PDB file of C-alpha atoms in Angstrom:
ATOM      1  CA  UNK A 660      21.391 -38.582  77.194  1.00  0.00           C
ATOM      2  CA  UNK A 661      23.800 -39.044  73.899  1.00  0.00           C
ATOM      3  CA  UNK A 662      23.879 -35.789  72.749  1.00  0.00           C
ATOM      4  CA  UNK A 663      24.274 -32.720  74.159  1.00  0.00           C
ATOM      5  CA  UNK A 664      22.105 -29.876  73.117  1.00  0.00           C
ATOM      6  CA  UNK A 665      25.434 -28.307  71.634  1.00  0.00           C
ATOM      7  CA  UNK A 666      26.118 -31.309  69.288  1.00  0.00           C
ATOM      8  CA  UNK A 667      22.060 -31.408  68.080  1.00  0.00           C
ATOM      9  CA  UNK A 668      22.810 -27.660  67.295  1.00  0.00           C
ATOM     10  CA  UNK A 669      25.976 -28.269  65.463  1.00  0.00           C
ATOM     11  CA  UNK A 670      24.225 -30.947  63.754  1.00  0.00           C
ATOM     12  CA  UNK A 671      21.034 -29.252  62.636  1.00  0.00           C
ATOM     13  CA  UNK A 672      23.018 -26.120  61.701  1.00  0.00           C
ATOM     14  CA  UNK A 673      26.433 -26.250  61.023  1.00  0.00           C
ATOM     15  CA  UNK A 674      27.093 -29.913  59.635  1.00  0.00           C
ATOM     16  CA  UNK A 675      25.739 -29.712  56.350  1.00  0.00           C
ATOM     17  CA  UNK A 676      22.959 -30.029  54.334  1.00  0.00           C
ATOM     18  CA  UNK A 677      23.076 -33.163  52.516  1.00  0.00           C
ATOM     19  CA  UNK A 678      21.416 -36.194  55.163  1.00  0.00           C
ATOM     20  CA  UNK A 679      21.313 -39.580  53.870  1.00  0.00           C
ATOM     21  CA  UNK A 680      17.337 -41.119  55.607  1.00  0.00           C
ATOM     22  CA  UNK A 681      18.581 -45.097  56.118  1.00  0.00           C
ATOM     23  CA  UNK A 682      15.161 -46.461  55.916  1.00  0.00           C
ATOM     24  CA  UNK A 683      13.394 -44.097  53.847  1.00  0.00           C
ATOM     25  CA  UNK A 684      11.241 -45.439  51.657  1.00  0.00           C
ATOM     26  CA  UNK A 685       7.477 -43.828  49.908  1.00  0.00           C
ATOM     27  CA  UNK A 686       5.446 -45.740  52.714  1.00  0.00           C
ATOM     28  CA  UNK A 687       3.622 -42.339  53.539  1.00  0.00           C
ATOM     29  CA  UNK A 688       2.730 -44.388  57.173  1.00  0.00           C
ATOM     30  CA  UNK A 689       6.230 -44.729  58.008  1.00  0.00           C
ATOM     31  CA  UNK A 690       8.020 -41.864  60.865  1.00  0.00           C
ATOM     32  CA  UNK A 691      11.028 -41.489  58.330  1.00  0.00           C
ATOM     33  CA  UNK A 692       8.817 -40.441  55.307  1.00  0.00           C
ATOM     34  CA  UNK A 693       7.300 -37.092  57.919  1.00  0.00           C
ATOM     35  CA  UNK A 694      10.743 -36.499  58.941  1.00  0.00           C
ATOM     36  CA  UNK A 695      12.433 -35.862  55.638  1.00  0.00           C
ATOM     37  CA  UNK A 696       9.780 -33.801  54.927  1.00  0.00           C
ATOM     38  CA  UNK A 697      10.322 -31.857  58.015  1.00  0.00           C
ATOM     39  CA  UNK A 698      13.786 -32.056  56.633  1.00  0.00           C
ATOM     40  CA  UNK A 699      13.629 -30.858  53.284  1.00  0.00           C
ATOM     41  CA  UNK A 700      11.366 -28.015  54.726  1.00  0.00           C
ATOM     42  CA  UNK A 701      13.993 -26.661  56.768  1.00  0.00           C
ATOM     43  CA  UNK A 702      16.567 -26.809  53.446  1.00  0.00           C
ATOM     44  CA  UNK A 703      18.198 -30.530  53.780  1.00  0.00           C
ATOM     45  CA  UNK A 704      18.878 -32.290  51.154  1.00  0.00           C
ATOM     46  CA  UNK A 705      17.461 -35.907  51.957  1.00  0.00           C
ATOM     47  CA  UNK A 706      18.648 -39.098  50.131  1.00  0.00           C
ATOM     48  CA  UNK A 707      16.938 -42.136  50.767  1.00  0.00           C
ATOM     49  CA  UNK A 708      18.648 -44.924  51.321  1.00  0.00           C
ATOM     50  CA  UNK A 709      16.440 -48.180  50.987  1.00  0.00           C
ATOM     51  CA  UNK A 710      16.645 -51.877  49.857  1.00  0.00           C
ATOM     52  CA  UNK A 711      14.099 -50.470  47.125  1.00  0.00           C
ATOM     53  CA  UNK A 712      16.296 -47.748  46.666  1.00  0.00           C
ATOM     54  CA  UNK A 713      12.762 -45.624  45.404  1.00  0.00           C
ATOM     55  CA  UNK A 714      13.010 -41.340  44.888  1.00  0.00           C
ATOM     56  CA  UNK A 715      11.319 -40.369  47.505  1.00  0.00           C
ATOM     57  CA  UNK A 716      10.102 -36.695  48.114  1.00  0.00           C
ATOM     58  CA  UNK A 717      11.623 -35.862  44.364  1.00  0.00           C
ATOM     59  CA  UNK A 718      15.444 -37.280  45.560  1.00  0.00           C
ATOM     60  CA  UNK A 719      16.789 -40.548  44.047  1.00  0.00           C
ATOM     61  CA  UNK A 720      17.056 -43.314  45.902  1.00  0.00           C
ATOM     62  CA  UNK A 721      19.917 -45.813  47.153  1.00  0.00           C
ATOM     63  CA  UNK A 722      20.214 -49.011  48.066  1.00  0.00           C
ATOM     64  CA  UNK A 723      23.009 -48.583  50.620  1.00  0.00           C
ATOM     65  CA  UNK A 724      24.844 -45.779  51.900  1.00  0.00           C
ATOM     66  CA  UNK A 725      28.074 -46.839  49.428  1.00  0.00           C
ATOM     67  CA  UNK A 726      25.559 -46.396  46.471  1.00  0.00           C
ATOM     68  CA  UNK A 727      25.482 -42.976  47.219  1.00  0.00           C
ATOM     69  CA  UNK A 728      27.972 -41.076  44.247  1.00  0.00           C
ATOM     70  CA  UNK A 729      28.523 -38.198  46.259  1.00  0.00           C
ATOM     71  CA  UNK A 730      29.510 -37.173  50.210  1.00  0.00           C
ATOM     72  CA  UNK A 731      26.674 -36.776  52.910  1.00  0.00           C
ATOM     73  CA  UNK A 732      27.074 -34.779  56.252  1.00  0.00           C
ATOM     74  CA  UNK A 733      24.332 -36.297  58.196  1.00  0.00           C
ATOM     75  CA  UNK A 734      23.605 -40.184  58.447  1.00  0.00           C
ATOM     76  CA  UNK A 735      19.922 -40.227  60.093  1.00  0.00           C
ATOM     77  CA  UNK A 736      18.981 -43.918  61.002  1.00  0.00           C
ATOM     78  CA  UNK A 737      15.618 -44.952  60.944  1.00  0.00           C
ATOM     79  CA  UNK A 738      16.074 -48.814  61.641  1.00  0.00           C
ATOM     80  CA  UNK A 739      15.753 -50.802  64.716  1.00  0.00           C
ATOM     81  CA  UNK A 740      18.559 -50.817  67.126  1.00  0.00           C
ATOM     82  CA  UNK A 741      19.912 -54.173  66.268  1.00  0.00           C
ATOM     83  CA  UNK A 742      20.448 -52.967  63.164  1.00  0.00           C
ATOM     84  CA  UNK A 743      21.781 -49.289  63.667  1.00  0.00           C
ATOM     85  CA  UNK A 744      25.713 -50.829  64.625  1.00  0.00           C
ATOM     86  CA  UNK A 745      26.034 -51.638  61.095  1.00  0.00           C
ATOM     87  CA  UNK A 746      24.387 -48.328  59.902  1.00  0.00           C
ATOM     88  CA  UNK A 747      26.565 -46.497  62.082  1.00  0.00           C
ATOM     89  CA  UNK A 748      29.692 -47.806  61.117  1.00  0.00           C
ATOM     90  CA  UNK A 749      28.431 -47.755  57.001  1.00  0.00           C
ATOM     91  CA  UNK A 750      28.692 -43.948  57.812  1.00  0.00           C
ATOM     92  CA  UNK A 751      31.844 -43.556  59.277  1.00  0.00           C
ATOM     93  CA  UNK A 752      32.829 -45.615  56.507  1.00  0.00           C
ATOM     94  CA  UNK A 753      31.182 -43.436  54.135  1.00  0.00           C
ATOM     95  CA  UNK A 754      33.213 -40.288  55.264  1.00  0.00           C
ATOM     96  CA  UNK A 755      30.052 -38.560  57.054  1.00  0.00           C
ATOM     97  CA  UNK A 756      30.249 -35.760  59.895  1.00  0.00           C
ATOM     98  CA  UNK A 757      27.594 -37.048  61.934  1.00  0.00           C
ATOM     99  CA  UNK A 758      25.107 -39.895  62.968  1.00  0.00           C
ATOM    100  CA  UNK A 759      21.358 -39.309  64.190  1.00  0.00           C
ATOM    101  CA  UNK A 760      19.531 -42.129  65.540  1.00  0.00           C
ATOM    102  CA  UNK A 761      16.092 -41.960  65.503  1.00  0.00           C
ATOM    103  CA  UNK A 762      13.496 -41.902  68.589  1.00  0.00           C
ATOM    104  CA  UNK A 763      13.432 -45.428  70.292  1.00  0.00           C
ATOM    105  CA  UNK A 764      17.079 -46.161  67.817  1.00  0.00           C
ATOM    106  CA  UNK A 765      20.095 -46.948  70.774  1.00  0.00           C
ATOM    107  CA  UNK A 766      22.687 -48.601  70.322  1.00  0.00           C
ATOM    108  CA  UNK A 767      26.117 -47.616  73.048  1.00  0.00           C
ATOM    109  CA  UNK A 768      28.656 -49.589  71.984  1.00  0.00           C
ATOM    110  CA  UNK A 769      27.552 -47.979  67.896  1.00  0.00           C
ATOM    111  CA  UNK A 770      27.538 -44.195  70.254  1.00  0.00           C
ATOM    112  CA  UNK A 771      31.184 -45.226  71.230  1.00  0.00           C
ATOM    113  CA  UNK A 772      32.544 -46.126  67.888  1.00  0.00           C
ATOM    114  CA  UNK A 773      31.090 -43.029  65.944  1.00  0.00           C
ATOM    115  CA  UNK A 774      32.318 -40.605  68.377  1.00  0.00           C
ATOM    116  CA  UNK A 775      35.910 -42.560  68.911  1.00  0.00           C
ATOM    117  CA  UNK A 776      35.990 -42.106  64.856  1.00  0.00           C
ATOM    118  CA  UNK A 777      35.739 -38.242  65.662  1.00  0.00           C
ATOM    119  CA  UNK A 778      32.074 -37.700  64.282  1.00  0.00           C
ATOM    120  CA  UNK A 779      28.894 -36.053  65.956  1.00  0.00           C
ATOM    121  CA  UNK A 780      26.369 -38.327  67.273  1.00  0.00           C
ATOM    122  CA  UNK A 781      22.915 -38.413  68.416  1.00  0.00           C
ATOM    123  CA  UNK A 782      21.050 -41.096  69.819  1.00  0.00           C
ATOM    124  CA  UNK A 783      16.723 -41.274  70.806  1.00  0.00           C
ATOM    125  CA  UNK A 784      16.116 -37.857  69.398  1.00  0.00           C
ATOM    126  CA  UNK A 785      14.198 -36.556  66.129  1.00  0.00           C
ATOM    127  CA  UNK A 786      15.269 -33.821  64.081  1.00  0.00           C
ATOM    128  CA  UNK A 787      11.758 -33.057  63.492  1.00  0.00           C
ATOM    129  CA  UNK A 788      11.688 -32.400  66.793  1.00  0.00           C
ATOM    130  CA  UNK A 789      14.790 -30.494  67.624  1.00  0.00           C
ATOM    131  CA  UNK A 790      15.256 -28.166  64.317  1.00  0.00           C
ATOM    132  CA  UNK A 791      11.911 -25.929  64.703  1.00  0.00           C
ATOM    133  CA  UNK A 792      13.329 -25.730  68.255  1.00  0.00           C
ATOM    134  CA  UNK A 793      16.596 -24.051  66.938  1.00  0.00           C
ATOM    135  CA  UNK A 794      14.271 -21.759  64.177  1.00  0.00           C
ATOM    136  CA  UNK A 795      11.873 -21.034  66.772  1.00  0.00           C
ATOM    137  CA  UNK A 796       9.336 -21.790  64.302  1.00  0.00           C
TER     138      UNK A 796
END
């Protein structure tokens, strides 16, 4: 299991709100569109972060996670696993507080760098999931 159900509560509640969605885009088929919505509905502040760098649920988009002007708390990775290493590290880079790979998104040796940086991680979880668990709605 990669992460406790202490670290998805610090996450979810005590981070911060700002979570940048790698692999967000407005395909209303696609897992990551649902989940910022869950997102936003529980007060996040979503940035997508996209090749096409599109707004998506009324937030601007980025190409990258450097594109984004500002600081995020939460990196939430919705790209395969061969791909999430990179992602990962692009966050610690990026100064955030925590990494959240997706359902089906693992990648240990990624885990083991992001928590040797001193950041939160989660790996094969959903926040969609999790935060109504914490709300009890």
């Amino acid at each position: 299991m990669y992460g406790d159900a202490e670290t998805v509560r610090r996450i979810l509640t005590g981070t911060g709100d700002t979570w940048a969605v790698v692999g967000l885009s407005s395909n209303q088929g696609r897992a990551a569109y649902g989940v910022a919505q869950v997102l936003q509905r529980f007060g996040k502040r979503i940035v997508p972060v996209h090749p096409k760098a599109e707004t998506v649920h009324g937030e601007q988009g980025y190409a990258s996670l450097a594109d984004i002007p500002f600081d995020v708390d939460v990196v939430d990775v919705f790209v395969n696993s061969e791909q999430a290493g990179a992602v990962a590290d692009e966050a610690v880079a990026k100064g955030a507080k925590a990494v959240w790979f997706q359902l089906g998104v693992v990648d240990e040796a990624a885990y083991g760098r992001v928590r040797a940086a001193g950041l939160d991680m989660v790996m094969d979880r959903c926040p969609a999931i999790e935060i109504p668990r914490l709300t009890g709605i």
